[in-house]
PDB file of C-alpha atoms in Angstrom:
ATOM      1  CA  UNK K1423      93.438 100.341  80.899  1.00  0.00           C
ATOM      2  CA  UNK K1424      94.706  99.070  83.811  1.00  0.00           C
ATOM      3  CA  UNK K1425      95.873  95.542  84.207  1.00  0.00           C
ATOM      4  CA  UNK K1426      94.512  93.035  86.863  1.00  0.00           C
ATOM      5  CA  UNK K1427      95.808  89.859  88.557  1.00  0.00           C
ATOM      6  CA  UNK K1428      93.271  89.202  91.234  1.00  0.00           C
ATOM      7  CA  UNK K1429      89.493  88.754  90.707  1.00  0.00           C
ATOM      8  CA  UNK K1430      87.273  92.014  89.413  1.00  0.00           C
ATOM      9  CA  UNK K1431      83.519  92.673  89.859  1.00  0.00           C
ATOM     10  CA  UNK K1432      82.609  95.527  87.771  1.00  0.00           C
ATOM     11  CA  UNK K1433      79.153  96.987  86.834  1.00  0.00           C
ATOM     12  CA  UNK K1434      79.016  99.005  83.482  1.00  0.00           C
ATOM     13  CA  UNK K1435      76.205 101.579  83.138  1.00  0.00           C
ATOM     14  CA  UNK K1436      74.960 102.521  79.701  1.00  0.00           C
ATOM     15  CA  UNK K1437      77.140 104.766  78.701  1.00  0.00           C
ATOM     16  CA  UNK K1438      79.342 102.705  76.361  1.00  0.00           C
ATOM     17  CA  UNK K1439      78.058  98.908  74.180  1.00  0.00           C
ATOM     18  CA  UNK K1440      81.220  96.891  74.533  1.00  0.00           C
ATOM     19  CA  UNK K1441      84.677  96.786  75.771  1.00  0.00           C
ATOM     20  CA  UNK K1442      87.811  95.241  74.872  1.00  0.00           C
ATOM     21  CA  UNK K1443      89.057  92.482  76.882  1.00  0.00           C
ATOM     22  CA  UNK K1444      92.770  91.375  76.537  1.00  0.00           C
ATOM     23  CA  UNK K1445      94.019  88.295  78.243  1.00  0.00           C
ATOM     24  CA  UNK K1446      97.044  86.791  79.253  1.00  0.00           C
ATOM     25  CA  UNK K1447      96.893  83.393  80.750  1.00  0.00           C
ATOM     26  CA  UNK K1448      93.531  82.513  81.312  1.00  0.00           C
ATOM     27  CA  UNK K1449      89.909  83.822  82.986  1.00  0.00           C
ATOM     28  CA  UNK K1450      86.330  83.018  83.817  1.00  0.00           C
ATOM     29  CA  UNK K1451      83.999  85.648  83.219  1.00  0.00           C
ATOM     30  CA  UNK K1452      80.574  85.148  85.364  1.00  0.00           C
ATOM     31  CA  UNK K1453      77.722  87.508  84.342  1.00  0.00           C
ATOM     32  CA  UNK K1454      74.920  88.978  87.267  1.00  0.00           C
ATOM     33  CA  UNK K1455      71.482  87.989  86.390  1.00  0.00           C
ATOM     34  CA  UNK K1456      69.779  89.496  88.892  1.00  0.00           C
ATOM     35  CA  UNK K1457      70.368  86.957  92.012  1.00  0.00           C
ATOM     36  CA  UNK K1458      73.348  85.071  90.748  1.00  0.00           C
ATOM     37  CA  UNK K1459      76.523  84.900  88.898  1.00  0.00           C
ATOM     38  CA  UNK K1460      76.289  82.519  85.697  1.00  0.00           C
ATOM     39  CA  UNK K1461      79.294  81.661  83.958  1.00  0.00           C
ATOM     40  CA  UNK K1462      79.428  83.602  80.553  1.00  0.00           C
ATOM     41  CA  UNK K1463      83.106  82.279  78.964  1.00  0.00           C
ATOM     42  CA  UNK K1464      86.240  80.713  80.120  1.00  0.00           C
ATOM     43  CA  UNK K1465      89.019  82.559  77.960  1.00  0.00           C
ATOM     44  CA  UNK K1466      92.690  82.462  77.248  1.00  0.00           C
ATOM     45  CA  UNK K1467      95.686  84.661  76.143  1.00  0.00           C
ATOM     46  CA  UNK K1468      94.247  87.112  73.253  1.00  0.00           C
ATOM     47  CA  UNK K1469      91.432  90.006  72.770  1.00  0.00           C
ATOM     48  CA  UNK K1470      87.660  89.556  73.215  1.00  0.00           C
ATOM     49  CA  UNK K1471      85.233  91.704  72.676  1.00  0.00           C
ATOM     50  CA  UNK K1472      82.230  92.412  75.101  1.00  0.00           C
ATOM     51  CA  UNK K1473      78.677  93.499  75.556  1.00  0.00           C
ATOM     52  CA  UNK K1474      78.505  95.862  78.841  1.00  0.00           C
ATOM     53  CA  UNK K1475      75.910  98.136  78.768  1.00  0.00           C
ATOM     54  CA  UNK K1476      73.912  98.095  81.980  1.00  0.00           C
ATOM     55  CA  UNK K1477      75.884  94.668  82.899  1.00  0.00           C
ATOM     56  CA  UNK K1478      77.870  93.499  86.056  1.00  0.00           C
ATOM     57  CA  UNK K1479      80.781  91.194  85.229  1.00  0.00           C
ATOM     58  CA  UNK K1480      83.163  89.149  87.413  1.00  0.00           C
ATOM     59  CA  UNK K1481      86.564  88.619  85.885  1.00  0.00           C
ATOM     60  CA  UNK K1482      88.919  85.816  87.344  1.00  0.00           C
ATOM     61  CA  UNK K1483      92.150  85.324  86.544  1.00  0.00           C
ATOM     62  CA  UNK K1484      93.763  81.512  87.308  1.00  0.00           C
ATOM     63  CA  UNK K1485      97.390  82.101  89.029  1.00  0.00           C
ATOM     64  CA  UNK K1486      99.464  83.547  87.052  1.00  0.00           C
ATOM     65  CA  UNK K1487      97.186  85.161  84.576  1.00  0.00           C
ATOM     66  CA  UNK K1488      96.265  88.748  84.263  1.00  0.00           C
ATOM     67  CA  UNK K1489      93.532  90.872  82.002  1.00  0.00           C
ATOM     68  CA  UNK K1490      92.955  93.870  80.857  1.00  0.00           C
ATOM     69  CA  UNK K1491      89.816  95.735  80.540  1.00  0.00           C
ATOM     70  CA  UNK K1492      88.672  99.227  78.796  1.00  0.00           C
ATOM     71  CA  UNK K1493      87.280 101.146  81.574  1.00  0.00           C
ATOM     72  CA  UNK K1494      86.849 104.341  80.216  1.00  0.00           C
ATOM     73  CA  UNK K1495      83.817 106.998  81.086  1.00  0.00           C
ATOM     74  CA  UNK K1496      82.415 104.415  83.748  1.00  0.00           C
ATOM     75  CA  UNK K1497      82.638 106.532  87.432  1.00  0.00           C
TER      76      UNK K1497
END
């Protein structure tokens, strides 16, 4: 997993359900619906777990913070 401290868009395919997410500070997740980003959670220093498959997220971190996401057997 590699750790990030500037804002992420990544897109998930259907190879795996969910992903762990592990925060340190705090982040807004947005979700793509299609033709816009809605905001999915605002979250703060700990582990979430979330739903991926087929799904384009945009993580951002507020200054300072930093996240950590399991990327694994997405190209």
């Amino acid at each position: 997993m590699a750790r990030y401290t500037t804002e992420q868009t990544l897109s998930f395919g259907d190879t795996q359900d969910s992903r762990l997410l592990i925060v340190s500070g705090s982040v807004t997740v947005n979700v793509w619906d299609g033709s816009d980003w809605i905001l999915a959670d605002t979250l703060t220093t700990g582990s979430s777990e979330y739903f991926t498959k087929n799904t384009r997220l945009k993580i951002t971190p507020d200054v300072g913070a930093s996240f950590y996401i399991d990327e694994a057997g997405e190209a």
